[in-house]
N, CA, C and O atoms as a DFTB+ gen file, in Angstrom:
228 C
 N C O
     1  1      18.622       4.249      -8.885
     2  2      18.083       4.044     -10.205
     3  2      16.586       4.361     -10.174
     4  3      15.863       3.818      -9.339
     5  1      16.114       5.226     -11.064
     6  2      14.689       5.570     -11.087
     7  2      13.829       4.366     -11.476
     8  3      14.246       3.513     -12.260
     9  1      12.649       4.317     -10.925
    10  2      11.689       3.267     -11.242
    11  2      10.597       3.887     -12.106
    12  3       9.896       4.789     -11.647
    13  1      10.436       3.421     -13.358
    14  2       9.393       3.998     -14.216
    15  2       8.002       3.594     -13.729
    16  3       7.761       2.433     -13.399
    17  1       7.104       4.555     -13.690
    18  2       5.726       4.290     -13.272
    19  2       4.770       5.033     -14.193
    20  3       5.137       6.034     -14.809
    21  1       3.549       4.536     -14.282
    22  2       2.469       5.252     -14.960
    23  2       1.553       5.769     -13.875
    24  3       1.187       5.030     -12.961
    25  1       1.180       7.028     -13.966
    26  2       0.360       7.647     -12.937
    27  2      -0.773       8.422     -13.589
    28  3      -0.537       9.271     -14.448
    29  1      -1.993       8.134     -13.184
    30  2      -3.144       8.900     -13.642
    31  2      -3.735       9.589     -12.419
    32  3      -3.556       9.122     -11.295
    33  1      -4.423      10.673     -12.629
    34  2      -4.975      11.454     -11.529
    35  2      -6.318      10.873     -11.105
    36  3      -7.204      10.673     -11.936
    37  1      -6.464      10.605      -9.826
    38  2      -7.732      10.150      -9.260
    39  2      -8.422      11.379      -8.682
    40  3      -8.090      11.837      -7.588
    41  1      -9.387      11.905      -9.434
    42  2     -10.103      13.099      -8.977
    43  2     -11.055      12.715      -7.852
    44  3     -11.876      11.810      -8.004
    45  1     -10.942      13.396      -6.745
    46  2     -11.790      13.133      -5.583
    47  2     -12.962      14.106      -5.618
    48  3     -12.767      15.321      -5.628
    49  1     -14.180      13.565      -5.637
    50  2     -15.368      14.415      -5.703
    51  2     -16.042      14.577      -4.355
    52  3     -16.969      15.374      -4.210
    53  1     -15.587      13.835      -3.384
    54  2     -16.188      13.891      -2.054
    55  2     -15.808      15.199      -1.361
    56  3     -14.681      15.677      -1.487
    57  1     -16.760      15.764      -0.634
    58  2     -16.471      16.979       0.132
    59  2     -16.318      16.668       1.618
    60  3     -16.206      17.577       2.440
    61  1     -16.313      15.394       1.953
    62  2     -16.168      14.993       3.355
    63  2     -14.752      15.287       3.844
    64  3     -13.816      15.366       3.049
    65  1     -14.605      15.448       5.144
    66  2     -13.284      15.708       5.717
    67  2     -12.373      14.495       5.589
    68  3     -11.163      14.631       5.410
    69  1     -12.964      13.311       5.684
    70  2     -12.199      12.073       5.534
    71  2     -12.586      11.441       4.202
    72  3     -13.765      11.188       3.951
    73  1     -11.600      11.186       3.352
    74  2     -11.851      10.634       2.025
    75  2     -11.697       9.116       2.076
    76  3     -10.696       8.606       2.580
    77  1     -12.693       8.396       1.551
    78  2     -12.615       6.941       1.442
    79  2     -12.051       6.622       0.057
    80  3     -12.782       6.623      -0.933
    81  1     -10.764       6.353      -0.002
    82  2     -10.098       6.139      -1.280
    83  2     -10.574       4.868      -1.973
    84  3     -10.548       4.803      -3.202
    85  1     -11.004       3.866      -1.232
    86  2     -11.510       2.644      -1.852
    87  2     -12.793       2.933      -2.637
    88  3     -12.961       2.436      -3.750
    89  1     -13.690       3.727      -2.067
    90  2     -14.934       4.095      -2.764
    91  2     -14.618       4.977      -3.966
    92  3     -15.195       4.788      -5.037
    93  1     -13.719       5.930      -3.806
    94  2     -13.357       6.813      -4.914
    95  2     -12.694       6.025      -6.040
    96  3     -12.926       6.312      -7.214
    97  1     -11.870       5.034      -5.695
    98  2     -11.233       4.200      -6.707
    99  2     -12.270       3.371      -7.448
   100  3     -12.188       3.222      -8.667
   101  1     -13.245       2.830      -6.725
   102  2     -14.317       2.061      -7.354
   103  2     -15.131       2.946      -8.290
   104  3     -15.494       2.519      -9.386
   105  1     -15.421       4.176      -7.867
   106  2     -16.160       5.117      -8.709
   107  2     -15.370       5.417      -9.985
   108  3     -15.938       5.458     -11.077
   109  1     -14.070       5.625      -9.845
   110  2     -13.200       5.892     -10.992
   111  2     -13.217       4.719     -11.976
   112  3     -13.340       4.917     -13.184
   113  1     -13.093       3.519     -11.456
   114  2     -13.038       2.338     -12.317
   115  2     -14.360       2.070     -13.022
   116  3     -14.361       1.541     -14.133
   117  1     -15.485       2.422     -12.406
   118  2     -16.797       2.179     -13.009
   119  2     -17.197       3.268     -13.999
   120  3     -18.063       3.042     -14.844
   121  1     -16.590       4.427     -13.909
   122  2     -16.976       5.518     -14.808
   123  2     -16.526       5.206     -16.233
   124  3     -15.547       4.489     -16.442
   125  1     -17.231       5.738     -17.184
   126  2     -16.945       5.447     -18.592
   127  2     -16.075       6.518     -19.234
   128  3     -15.902       6.524     -20.453
   129  1     -15.532       7.415     -18.439
   130  2     -14.724       8.498     -18.996
   131  2     -13.383       7.967     -19.488
   132  3     -12.900       6.924     -19.047
   133  1     -12.801       8.716     -20.412
   134  2     -11.485       8.348     -20.927
   135  2     -10.420       8.754     -19.917
   136  3     -10.625       9.653     -19.102
   137  1      -9.303       8.088     -19.985
   138  2      -8.190       8.435     -19.111
   139  2      -7.668       9.807     -19.490
   140  3      -7.818      10.239     -20.632
   141  1      -7.056      10.493     -18.538
   142  2      -6.574      11.842     -18.810
   143  2      -5.384      11.846     -19.762
   144  3      -5.164      12.834     -20.462
   145  1      -4.623      10.775     -19.802
   146  2      -3.468      10.695     -20.687
   147  2      -3.572       9.441     -21.557
   148  3      -4.060       8.410     -21.093
   149  1      -3.121       9.517     -22.812
   150  2      -3.260       8.375     -23.723
   151  2      -2.594       7.093     -23.226
   152  3      -3.092       6.003     -23.508
   153  1      -1.498       7.192     -22.504
   154  2      -0.798       5.978     -22.075
   155  2      -1.582       5.180     -21.040
   156  3      -1.182       4.064     -20.707
   157  1      -2.682       5.714     -20.524
   158  2      -3.514       4.997     -19.568
   159  2      -4.758       4.410     -20.231
   160  3      -5.660       3.933     -19.542
   161  1      -4.812       4.441     -21.554
   162  2      -5.965       3.924     -22.279
   163  2      -5.609       2.603     -22.948
   164  3      -4.477       2.391     -23.383
   165  1      -6.594       1.730     -23.018
   166  2      -6.448       0.527     -23.830
   167  2      -6.541       0.948     -25.289
   168  3      -6.892       2.091     -25.584
   169  1      -6.235       0.050     -26.189
   170  2      -6.272       0.376     -27.616
   171  2      -7.643       0.846     -28.080
   172  3      -7.736       1.642     -29.015
   173  1      -8.717       0.363     -27.437
   174  2     -10.061       0.769     -27.852
   175  2     -10.539       2.028     -27.125
   176  3     -11.703       2.405     -27.263
   177  1      -9.677       2.678     -26.362
   178  2     -10.025       3.935     -25.705
   179  2     -10.468       3.808     -24.264
   180  3     -10.538       4.809     -23.551
   181  1     -10.777       2.567     -23.808
   182  2     -11.198       2.395     -22.418
   183  2     -10.021       2.654     -21.481
   184  3      -8.863       2.449     -21.846
   185  1     -10.334       3.106     -20.278
   186  2      -9.290       3.328     -19.284
   187  2      -8.845       2.013     -18.683
   188  3      -9.617       1.058     -18.596
   189  1      -7.593       1.977     -18.269
   190  2      -7.118       0.842     -17.495
   191  2      -7.603       1.028     -16.070
   192  3      -7.618       2.148     -15.560
   193  1      -7.997      -0.049     -15.430
   194  2      -8.455       0.035     -14.048
   195  2      -7.273       0.249     -13.118
   196  3      -6.167      -0.228     -13.373
   197  1      -7.524       0.974     -12.039
   198  2      -6.495       1.147     -11.026
   199  2      -6.892       0.334      -9.805
   200  3      -8.064       0.012      -9.605
   201  1      -5.916       0.017      -9.011
   202  2      -6.191      -0.720      -7.779
   203  2      -5.692       0.096      -6.603
   204  3      -4.728       0.853      -6.713
   205  1      -6.354      -0.071      -5.496
   206  2      -5.966       0.630      -4.276
   207  2      -5.852      -0.406      -3.177
   208  3      -6.813      -1.116      -2.877
   209  1      -4.700      -0.489      -2.590
   210  2      -4.509      -1.425      -1.492
   211  2      -4.480      -0.653      -0.193
   212  3      -3.805       0.369      -0.067
   213  1      -5.216      -1.155       0.757
   214  2      -5.284      -0.499       2.059
   215  2      -3.920      -0.602       2.742
   216  3      -3.333      -1.681       2.827
   217  1      -3.440       0.514       3.214
   218  2      -2.170       0.537       3.939
   219  2      -2.413       0.183       5.391
   220  3      -3.400       0.614       5.988
   221  1      -1.534      -0.583       5.944
   222  2      -1.669      -0.953       7.356
   223  2      -0.910       0.042       8.210
   224  3       0.207       0.443       7.884
   225  1      -1.535       0.434       9.310
   226  2      -0.907       1.424      10.198
   227  2       0.141       0.770      11.073
   228  3       0.776       1.445      11.884
């Protein structure tokens, strides 16, 4: 059975070989830009915050 999910694109601006997804997620959440798709916006146009959980190896 498929699991419905909402997915927005996290644009990575870092040019480093290793990307710190926690920093990129924080940058995304602090930016005032609108979400790329309407379903990721609150009624007043603000983006919904995303969370990133560190995966354990």
